[in-house]
mmCIF file of C-alpha atoms and ligand atoms in Angstrom:
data_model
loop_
_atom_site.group_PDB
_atom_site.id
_atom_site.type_symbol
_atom_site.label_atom_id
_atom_site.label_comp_id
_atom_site.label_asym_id
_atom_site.label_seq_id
_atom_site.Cartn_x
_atom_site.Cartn_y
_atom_site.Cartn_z
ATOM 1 C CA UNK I 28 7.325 -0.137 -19.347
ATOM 2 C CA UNK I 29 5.393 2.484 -17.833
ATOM 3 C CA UNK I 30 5.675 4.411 -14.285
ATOM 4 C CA UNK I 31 2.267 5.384 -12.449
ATOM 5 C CA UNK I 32 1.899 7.941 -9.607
ATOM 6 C CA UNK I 33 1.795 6.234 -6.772
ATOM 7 C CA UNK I 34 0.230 7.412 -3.627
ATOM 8 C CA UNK I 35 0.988 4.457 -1.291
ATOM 9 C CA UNK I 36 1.343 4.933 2.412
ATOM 10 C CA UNK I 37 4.109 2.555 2.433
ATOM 11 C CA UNK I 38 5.956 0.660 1.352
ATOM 12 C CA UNK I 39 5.829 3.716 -1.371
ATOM 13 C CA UNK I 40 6.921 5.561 -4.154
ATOM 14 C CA UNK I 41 10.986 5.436 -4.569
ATOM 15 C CA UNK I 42 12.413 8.297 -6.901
ATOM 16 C CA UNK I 43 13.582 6.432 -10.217
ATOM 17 C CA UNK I 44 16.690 7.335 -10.483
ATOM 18 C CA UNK I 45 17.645 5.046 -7.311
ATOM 19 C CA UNK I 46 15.889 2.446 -8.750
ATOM 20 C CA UNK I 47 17.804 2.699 -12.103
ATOM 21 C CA UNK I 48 20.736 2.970 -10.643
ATOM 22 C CA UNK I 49 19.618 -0.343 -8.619
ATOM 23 C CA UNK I 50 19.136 -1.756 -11.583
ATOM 24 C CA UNK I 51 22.646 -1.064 -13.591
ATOM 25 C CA UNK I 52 24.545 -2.117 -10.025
ATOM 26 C CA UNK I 53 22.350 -5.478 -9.553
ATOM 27 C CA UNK I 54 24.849 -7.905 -10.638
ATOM 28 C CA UNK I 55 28.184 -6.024 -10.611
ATOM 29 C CA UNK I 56 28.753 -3.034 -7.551
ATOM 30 C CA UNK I 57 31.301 -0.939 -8.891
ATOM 31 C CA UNK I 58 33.444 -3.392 -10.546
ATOM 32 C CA UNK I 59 33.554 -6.088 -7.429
ATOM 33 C CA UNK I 60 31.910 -8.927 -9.222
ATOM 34 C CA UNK I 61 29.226 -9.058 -6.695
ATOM 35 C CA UNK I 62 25.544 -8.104 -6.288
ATOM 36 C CA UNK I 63 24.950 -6.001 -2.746
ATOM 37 C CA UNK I 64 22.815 -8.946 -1.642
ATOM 38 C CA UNK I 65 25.318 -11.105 -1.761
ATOM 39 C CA UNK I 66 28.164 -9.144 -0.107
ATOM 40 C CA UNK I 67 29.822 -9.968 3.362
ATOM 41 C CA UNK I 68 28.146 -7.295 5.472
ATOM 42 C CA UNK I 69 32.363 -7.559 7.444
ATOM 43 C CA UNK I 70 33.915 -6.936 3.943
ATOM 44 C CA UNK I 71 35.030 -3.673 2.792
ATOM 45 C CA UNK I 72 32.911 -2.955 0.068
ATOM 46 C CA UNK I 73 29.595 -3.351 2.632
ATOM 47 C CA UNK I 74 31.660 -1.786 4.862
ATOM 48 C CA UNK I 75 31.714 1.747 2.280
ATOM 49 C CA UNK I 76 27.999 1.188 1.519
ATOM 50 C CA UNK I 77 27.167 1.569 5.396
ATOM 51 C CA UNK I 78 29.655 4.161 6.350
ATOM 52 C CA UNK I 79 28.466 6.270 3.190
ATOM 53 C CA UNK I 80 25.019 5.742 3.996
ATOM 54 C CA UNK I 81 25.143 6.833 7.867
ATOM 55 C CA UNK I 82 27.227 9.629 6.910
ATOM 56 C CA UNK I 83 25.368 11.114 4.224
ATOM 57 C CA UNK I 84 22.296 10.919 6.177
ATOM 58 C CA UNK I 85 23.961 12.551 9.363
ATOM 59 C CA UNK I 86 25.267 15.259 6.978
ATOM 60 C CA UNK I 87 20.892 15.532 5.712
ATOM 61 C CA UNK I 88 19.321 15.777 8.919
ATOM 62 C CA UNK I 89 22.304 17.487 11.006
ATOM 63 C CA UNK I 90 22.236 14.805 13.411
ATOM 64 C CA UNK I 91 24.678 16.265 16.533
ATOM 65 C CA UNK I 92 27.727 14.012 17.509
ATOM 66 C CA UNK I 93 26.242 13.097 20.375
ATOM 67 C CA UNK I 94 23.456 11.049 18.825
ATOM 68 C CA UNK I 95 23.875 7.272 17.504
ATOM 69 C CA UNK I 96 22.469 6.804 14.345
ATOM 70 C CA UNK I 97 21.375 3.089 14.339
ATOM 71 C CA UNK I 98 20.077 0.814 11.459
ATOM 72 C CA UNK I 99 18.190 -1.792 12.671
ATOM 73 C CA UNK I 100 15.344 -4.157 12.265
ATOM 74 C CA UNK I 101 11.968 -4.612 13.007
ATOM 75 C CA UNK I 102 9.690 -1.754 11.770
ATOM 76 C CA UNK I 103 8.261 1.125 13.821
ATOM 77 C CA UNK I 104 5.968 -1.425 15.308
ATOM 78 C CA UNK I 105 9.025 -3.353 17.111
ATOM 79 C CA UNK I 106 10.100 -0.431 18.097
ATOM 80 C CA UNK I 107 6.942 0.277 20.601
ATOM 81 C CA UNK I 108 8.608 -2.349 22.320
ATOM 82 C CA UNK I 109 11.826 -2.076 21.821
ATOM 83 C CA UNK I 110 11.556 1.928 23.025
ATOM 84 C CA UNK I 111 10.243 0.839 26.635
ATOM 85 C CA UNK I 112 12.576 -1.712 27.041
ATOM 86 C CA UNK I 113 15.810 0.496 26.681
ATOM 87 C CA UNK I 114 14.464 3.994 28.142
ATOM 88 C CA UNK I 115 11.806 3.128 30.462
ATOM 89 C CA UNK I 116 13.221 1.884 33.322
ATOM 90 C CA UNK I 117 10.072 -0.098 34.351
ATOM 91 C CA UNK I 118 8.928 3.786 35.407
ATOM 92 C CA UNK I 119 6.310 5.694 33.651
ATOM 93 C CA UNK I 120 6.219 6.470 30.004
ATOM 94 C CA UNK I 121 3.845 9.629 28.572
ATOM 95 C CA UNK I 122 2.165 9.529 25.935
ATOM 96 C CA UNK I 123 -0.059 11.975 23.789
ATOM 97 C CA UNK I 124 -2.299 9.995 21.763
ATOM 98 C CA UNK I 125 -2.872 11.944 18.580
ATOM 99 C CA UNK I 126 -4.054 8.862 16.359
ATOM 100 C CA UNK I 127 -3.970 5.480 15.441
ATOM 101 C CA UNK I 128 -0.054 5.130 15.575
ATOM 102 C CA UNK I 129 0.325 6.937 18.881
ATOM 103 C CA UNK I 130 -2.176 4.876 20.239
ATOM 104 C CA UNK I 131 -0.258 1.356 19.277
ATOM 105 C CA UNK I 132 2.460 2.768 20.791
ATOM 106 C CA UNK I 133 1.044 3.372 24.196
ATOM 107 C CA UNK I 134 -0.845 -0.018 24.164
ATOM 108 C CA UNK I 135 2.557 -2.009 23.378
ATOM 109 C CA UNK I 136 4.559 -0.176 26.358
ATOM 110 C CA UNK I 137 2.025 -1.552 28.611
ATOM 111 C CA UNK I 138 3.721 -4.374 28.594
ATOM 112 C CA UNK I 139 6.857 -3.380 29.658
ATOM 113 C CA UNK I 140 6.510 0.041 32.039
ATOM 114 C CA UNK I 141 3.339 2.147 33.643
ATOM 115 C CA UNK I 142 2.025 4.610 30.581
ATOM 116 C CA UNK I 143 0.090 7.553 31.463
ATOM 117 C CA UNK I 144 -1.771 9.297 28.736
ATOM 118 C CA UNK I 145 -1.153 12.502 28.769
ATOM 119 C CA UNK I 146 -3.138 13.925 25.663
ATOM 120 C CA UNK I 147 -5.518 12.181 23.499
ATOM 121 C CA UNK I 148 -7.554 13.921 20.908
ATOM 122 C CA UNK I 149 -9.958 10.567 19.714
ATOM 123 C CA UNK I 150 -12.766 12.623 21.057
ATOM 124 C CA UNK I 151 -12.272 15.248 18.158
ATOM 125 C CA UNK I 152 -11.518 11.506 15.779
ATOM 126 C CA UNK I 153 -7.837 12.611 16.029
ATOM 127 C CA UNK I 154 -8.134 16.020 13.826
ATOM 128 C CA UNK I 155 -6.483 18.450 15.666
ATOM 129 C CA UNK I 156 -3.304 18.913 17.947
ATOM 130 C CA UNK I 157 -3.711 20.325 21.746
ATOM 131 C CA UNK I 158 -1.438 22.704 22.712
ATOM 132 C CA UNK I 159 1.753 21.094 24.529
ATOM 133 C CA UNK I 160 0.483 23.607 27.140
ATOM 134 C CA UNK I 161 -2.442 21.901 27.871
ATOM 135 C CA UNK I 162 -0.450 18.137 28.237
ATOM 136 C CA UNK I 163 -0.878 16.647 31.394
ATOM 137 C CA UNK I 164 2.308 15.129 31.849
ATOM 138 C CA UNK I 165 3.139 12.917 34.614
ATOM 139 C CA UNK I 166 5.879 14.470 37.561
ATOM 140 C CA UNK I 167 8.977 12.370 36.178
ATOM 141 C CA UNK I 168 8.211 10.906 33.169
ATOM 142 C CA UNK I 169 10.963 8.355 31.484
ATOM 143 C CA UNK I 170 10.552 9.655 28.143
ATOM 144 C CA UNK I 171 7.361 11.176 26.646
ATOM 145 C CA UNK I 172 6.250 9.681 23.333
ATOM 146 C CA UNK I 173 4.403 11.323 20.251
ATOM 147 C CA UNK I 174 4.321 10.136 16.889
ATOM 148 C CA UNK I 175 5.088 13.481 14.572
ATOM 149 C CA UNK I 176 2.924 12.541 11.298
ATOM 150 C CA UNK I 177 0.249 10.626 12.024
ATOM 151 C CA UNK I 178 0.329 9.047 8.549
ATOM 152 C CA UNK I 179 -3.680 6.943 9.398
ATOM 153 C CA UNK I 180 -5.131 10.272 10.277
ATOM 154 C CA UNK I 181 -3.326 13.022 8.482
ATOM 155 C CA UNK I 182 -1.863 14.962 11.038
ATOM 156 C CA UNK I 183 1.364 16.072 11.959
ATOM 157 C CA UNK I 184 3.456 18.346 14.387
ATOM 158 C CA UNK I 185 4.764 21.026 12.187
ATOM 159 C CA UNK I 186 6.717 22.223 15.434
ATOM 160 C CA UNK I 187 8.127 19.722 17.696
ATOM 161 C CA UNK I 188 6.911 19.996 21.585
ATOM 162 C CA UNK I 189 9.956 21.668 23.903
ATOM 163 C CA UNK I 190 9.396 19.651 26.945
ATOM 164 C CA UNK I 191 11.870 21.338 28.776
ATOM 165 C CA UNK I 192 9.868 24.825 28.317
ATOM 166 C CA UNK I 193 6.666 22.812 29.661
ATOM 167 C CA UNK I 194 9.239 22.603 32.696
ATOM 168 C CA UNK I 195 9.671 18.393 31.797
ATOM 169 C CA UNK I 196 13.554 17.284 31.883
ATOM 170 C CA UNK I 197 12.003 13.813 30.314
ATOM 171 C CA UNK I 198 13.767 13.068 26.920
ATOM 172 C CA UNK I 199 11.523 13.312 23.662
ATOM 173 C CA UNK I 200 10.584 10.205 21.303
ATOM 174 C CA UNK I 201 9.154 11.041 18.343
ATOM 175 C CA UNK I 202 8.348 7.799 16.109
ATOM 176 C CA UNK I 203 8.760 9.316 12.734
ATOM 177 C CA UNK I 204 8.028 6.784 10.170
ATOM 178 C CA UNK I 205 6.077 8.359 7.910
ATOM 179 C CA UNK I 206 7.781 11.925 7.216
ATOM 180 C CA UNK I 207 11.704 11.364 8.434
ATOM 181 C CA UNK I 208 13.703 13.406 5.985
ATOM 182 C CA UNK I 209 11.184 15.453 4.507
ATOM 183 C CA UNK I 210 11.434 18.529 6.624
ATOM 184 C CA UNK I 211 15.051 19.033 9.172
ATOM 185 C CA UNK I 212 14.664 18.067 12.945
ATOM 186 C CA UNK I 213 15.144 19.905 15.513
ATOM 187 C CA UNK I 214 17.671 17.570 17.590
ATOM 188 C CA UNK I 215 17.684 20.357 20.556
ATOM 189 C CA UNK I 216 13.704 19.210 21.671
ATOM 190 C CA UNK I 217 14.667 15.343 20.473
ATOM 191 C CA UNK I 218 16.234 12.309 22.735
ATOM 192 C CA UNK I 219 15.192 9.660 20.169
ATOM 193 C CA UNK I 220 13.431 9.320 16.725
ATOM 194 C CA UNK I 221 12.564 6.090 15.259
ATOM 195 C CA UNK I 222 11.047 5.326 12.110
ATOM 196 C CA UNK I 223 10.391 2.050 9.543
ATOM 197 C CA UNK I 224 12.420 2.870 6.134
ATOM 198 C CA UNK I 225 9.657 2.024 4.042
ATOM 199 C CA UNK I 226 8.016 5.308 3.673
ATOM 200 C CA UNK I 227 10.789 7.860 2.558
ATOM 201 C CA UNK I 228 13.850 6.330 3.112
ATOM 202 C CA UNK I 229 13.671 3.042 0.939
ATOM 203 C CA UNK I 230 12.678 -0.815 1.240
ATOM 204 C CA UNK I 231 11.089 -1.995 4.234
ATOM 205 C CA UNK I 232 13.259 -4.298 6.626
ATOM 206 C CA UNK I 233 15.527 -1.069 7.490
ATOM 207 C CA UNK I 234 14.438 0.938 11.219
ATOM 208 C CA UNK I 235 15.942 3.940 11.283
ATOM 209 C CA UNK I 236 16.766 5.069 15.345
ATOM 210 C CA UNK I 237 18.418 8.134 15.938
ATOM 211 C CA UNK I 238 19.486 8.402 19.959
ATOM 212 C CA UNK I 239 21.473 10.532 22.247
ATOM 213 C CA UNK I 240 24.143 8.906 23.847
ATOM 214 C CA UNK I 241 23.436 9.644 27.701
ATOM 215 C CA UNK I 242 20.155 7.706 27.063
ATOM 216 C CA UNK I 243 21.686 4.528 26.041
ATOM 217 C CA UNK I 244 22.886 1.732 28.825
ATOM 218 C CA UNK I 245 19.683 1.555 31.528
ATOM 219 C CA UNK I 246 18.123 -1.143 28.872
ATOM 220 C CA UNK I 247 15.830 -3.894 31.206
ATOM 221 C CA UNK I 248 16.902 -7.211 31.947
ATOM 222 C CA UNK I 249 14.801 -8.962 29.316
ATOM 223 C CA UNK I 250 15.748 -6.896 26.472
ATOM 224 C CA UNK I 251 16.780 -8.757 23.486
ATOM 225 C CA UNK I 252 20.653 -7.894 22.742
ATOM 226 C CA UNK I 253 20.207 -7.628 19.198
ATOM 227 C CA UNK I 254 17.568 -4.869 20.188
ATOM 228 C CA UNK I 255 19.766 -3.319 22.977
ATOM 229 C CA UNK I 256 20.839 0.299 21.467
ATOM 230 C CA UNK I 257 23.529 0.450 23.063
ATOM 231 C CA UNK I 258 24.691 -3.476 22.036
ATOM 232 C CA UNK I 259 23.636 -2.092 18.807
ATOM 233 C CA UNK I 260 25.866 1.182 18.841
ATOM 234 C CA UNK I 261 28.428 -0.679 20.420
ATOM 235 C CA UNK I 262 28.760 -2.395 17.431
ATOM 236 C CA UNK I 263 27.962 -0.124 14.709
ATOM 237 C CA UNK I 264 24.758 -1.406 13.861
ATOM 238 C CA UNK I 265 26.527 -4.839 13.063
ATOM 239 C CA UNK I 266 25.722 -6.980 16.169
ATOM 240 C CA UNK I 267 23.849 -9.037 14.065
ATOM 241 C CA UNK I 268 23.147 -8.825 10.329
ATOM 242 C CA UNK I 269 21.700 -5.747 9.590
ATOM 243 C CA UNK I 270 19.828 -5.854 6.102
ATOM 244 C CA UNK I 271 22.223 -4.793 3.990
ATOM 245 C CA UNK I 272 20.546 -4.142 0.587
ATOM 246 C CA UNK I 273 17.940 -1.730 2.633
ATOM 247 C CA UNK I 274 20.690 0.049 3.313
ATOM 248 C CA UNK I 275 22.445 0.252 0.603
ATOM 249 C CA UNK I 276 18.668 1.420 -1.632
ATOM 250 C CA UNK I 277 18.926 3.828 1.748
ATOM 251 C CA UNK I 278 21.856 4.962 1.165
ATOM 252 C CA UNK I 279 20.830 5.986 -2.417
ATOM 253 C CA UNK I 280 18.090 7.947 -1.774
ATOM 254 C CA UNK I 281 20.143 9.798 1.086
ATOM 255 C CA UNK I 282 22.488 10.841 -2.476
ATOM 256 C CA UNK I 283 19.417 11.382 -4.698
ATOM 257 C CA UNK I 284 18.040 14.030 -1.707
ATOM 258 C CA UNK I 285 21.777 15.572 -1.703
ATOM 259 C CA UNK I 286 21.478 16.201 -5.412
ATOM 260 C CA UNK I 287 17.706 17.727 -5.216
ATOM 261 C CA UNK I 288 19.717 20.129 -2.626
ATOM 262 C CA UNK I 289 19.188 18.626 0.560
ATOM 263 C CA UNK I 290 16.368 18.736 3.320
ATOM 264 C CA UNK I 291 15.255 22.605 3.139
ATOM 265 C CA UNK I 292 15.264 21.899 -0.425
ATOM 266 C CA UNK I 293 12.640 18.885 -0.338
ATOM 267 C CA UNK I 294 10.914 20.275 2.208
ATOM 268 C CA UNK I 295 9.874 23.381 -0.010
ATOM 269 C CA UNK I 296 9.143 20.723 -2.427
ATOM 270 C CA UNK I 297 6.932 18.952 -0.123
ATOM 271 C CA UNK I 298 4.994 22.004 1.110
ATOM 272 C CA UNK I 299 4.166 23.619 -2.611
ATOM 273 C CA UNK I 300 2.850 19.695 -3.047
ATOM 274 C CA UNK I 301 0.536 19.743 -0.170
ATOM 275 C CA UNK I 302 -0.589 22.989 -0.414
ATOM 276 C CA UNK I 303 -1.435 21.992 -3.870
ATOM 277 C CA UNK I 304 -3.233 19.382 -3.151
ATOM 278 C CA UNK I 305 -5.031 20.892 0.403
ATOM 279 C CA UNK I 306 -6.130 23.817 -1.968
ATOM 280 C CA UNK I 307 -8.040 21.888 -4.251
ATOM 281 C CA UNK I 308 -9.719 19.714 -1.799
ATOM 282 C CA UNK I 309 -11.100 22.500 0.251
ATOM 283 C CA UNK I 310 -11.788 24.698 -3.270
ATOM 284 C CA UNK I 311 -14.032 21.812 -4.207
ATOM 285 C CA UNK I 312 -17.733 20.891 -3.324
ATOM 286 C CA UNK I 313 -17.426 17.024 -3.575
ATOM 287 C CA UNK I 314 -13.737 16.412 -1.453
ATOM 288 C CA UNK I 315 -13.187 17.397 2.043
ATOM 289 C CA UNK I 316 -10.546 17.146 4.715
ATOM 290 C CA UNK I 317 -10.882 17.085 8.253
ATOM 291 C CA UNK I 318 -7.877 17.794 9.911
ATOM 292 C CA UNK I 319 -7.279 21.527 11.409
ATOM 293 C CA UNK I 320 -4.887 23.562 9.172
ATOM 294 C CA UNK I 321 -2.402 23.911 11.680
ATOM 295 C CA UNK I 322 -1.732 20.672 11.776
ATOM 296 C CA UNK I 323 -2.321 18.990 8.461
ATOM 297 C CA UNK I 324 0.330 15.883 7.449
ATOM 298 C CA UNK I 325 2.116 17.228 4.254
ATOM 299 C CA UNK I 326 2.927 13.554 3.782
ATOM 300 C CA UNK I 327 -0.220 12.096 3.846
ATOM 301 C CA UNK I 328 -3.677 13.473 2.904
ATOM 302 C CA UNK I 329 -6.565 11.857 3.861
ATOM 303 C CA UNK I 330 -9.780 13.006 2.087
ATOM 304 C CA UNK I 331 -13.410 11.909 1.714
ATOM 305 C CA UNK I 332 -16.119 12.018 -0.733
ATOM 306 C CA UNK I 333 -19.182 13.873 0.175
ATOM 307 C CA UNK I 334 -20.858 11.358 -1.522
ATOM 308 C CA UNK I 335 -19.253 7.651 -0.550
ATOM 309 C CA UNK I 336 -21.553 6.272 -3.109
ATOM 310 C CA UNK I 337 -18.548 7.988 -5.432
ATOM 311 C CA UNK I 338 -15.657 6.219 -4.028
ATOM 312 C CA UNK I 339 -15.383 3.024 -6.248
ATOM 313 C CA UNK I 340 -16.094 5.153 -9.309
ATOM 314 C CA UNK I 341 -12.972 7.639 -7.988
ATOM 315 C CA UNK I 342 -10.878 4.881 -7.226
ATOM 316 C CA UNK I 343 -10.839 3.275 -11.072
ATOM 317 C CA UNK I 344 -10.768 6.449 -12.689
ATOM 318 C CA UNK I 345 -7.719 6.906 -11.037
ATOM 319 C CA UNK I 346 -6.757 3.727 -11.671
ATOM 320 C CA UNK I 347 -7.225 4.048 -15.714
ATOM 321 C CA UNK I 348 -5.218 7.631 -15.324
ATOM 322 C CA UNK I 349 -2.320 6.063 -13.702
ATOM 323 C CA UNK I 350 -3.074 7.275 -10.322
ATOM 324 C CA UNK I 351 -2.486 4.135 -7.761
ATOM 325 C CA UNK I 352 -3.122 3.203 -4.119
ATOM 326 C CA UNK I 353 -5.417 6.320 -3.412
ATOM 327 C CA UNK I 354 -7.568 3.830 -1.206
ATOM 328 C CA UNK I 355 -8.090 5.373 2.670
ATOM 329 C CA UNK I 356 -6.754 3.066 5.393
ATOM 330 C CA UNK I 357 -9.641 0.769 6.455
ATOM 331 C CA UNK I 358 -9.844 2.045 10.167
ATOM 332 C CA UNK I 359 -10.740 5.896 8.565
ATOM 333 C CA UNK I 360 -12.346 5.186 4.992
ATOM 334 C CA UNK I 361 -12.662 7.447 2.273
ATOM 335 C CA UNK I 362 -9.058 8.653 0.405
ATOM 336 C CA UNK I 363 -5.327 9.352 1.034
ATOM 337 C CA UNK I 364 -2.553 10.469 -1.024
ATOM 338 C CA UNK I 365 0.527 10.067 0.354
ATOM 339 C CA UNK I 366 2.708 12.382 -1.295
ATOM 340 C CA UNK I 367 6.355 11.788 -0.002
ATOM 341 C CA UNK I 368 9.571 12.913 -0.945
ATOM 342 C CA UNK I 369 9.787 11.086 -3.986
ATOM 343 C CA UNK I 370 6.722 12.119 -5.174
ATOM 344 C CA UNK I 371 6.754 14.242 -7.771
ATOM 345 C CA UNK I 372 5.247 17.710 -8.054
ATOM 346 C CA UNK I 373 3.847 16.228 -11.676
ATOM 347 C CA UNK I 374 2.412 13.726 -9.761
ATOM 348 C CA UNK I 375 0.706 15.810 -7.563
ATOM 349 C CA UNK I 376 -0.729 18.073 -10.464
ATOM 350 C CA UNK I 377 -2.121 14.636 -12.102
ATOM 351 C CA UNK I 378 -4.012 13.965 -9.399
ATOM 352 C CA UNK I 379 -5.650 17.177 -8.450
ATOM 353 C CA UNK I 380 -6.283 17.212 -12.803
ATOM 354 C CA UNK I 381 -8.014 13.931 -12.039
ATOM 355 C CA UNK I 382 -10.010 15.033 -8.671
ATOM 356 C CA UNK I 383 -11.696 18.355 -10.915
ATOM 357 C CA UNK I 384 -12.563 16.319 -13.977
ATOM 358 C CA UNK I 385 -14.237 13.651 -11.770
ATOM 359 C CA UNK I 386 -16.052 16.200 -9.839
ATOM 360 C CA UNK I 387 -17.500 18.303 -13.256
ATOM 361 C CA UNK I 388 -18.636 14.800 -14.768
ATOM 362 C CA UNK I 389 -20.042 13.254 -11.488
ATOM 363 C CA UNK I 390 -21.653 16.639 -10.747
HETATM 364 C C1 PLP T 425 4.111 2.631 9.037
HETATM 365 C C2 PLP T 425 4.237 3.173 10.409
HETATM 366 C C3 PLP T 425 4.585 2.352 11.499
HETATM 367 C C4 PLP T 425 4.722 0.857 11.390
HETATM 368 O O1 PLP T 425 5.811 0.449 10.727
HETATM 369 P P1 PLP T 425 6.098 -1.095 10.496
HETATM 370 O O2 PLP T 425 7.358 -1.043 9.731
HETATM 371 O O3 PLP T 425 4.942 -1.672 9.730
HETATM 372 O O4 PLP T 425 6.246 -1.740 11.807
HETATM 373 C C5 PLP T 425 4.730 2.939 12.739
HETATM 374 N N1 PLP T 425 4.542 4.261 12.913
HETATM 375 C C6 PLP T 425 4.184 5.062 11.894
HETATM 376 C C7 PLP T 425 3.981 6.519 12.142
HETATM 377 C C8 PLP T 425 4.025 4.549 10.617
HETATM 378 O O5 PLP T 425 3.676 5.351 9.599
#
């Protein structure tokens, strides 16, 4: 057997100590004769897997009482709908379009509510963040949307907007798939976060929503109930099934980040990675990056060849060197490494070994 780095966008790299400890629990959890999958998610030993889980990861992220922390279903996708259809009222809904994920999110609300665009940086391909200053936000928005790391393009807010400041009462969604847990939140500037589970928190099937409670109850008529958050908090994320052995991986990781020392601790982590990584790519001749400094993802890198006739050649080296997924997402070409929380800072060092020795030889 033999790990490789991988560098997927998601579903992506878990740390391997969850996944041996998956392993050795498979067919017996802790003595009660039964694998997770197959548990009652009513019984008492679920019941321990999903209270641990929701506590642990309220204890991570410093999530206020008066937020629900919901585990649900559907992706971040589903939740472009499901968003709308619980805090928009039928009103208007913001949004800043700062790349490709951002801009599925405002197409989807269509459907339910009036979106105004209030920021969109596809003129400048998506590789810089305006000011909040410069937003032009509607008069009484139902909720203004962003998505936080823009894990297509590379770019995230390393500073969360305060609406209220930009004189807006509306309450902030940030969809934060793609770098949840790797850096804290600041809950003061936040009325929801949503993200997928597949990109730092564990297997896909698991949506993470975290809301404050005076947002939950004005959902519209036609929302589904199992998608109703406050149906959903009502019933401690057990109005229907909720997919228990996500959770449970979940719930692993959230005690594999409490042993690396929590969220300041992997977020230090995560910025000596990407500033690893960002310093060789813009040290080189043959890589560059796009995206402005201030706001570059330190989840996901996107990079490109100078010379696209390279790319194929780049991608199986990497291949034979153990380096996997490296592949740019087919709307933006070229490269990306994502490099979340469970990738290592060895990792990380392989690949930037691998990026100089292809450029000398390919020179
Ligand atoms: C991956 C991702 C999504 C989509 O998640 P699904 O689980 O595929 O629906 C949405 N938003 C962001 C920022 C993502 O990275």
């Amino acid at each position: 057997m033999s790990r490789s780095f991988n560098f997927s966008a998601g579903p992506a790299v878990m740390p391997d100590e969850v996944l041996q400890q998956a392993a050795a629990e498979m067919l017996d959890w802790h003595g009660s004769g039964m694998s997770v999958i197959e548990m009652s998610h009513r019984g008492k030993e679920f019941g321990q897997i999903l209270y641990e889980a929701e506590s642990d990861l309220r204890e991570l992220l410093a999530v206020p009482s008066n937020f629900k922390l919901l585990f649900m279903q559907g992706g971040g996708l589903a939740e472009n709908a499901i968003v709308p259809l619980n805090l928009s009222r039928g009103a208007t809904a913001d949004f800043v379009v700062s790349g490709s994920w951002s801009q599925k999110s405002m197409q989807e609300a269509r459907k339910y509510c009036t979106v105004h665009e209030a920021a969109n940086t596809s003129a400048k391909a998506h590789t810089s963040l305006p000011d909040p200053s410069t937003w032009q936000l509607s008069a009484q928005p139902a909720y203004v949307h962003i998505c936080s790391n823009e894990t297509i393009n590379g770019v995230e807010f390393h500073e969360l907007p305060d609406l209220q400041a930009l004189g807006c009462q509306a309450p902030l969604v940030i969809d934060f798939s793609s770098h949840v847990a790797s850096r804290p939140v600041d809950w003061s500037r936040v009325g929801l976060a949503f993200g997928g589970a597949q990109k730092n928190l564990g297997p896909a099937g698991l949506t993470l929503v975290v809301v404050r409670e005076d947002l939950l109850g004005n959902a519209l008529e036609a929302c589904p109930s199992a998608f109703n958050y406050k149906t959903v908090a009502d019933n401690q994320s057990m109005y229907n099934t909720p997919p228990t052995y996500s959770i449970y991986i979940a719930g692993l990781v959230f005690q594999w980040l409490k042993r690396q020392g929590g969220i300041q601790a992997i977020e230090a982590r995560n910025m000596a990675k990407a500033e690893l990584l960002y310093s060789a790519i813009d040290q080189s001749q043959l890589y560059v990056n796009k995206v402005a400094k201030n706001c570059r993802s330190r989840m996901n890198v996107p990079f490109y060849l100078r010379d696209e006739l390279r790319n194929e050649a780049f991608l199986s080296g990497a291949k034979d060197r153990g380096l996997l997924q490296l592949k740019g997402h087919k709307s933006v070409g070229g490269m990306r490494a994502s490099i979340y929380n469970a990738m290592t800072i060895e990792g990380v060092a392989a690949l930037v070994a691998y990026m100089q020795d292809f450029e000398k030889t390919s020179a």
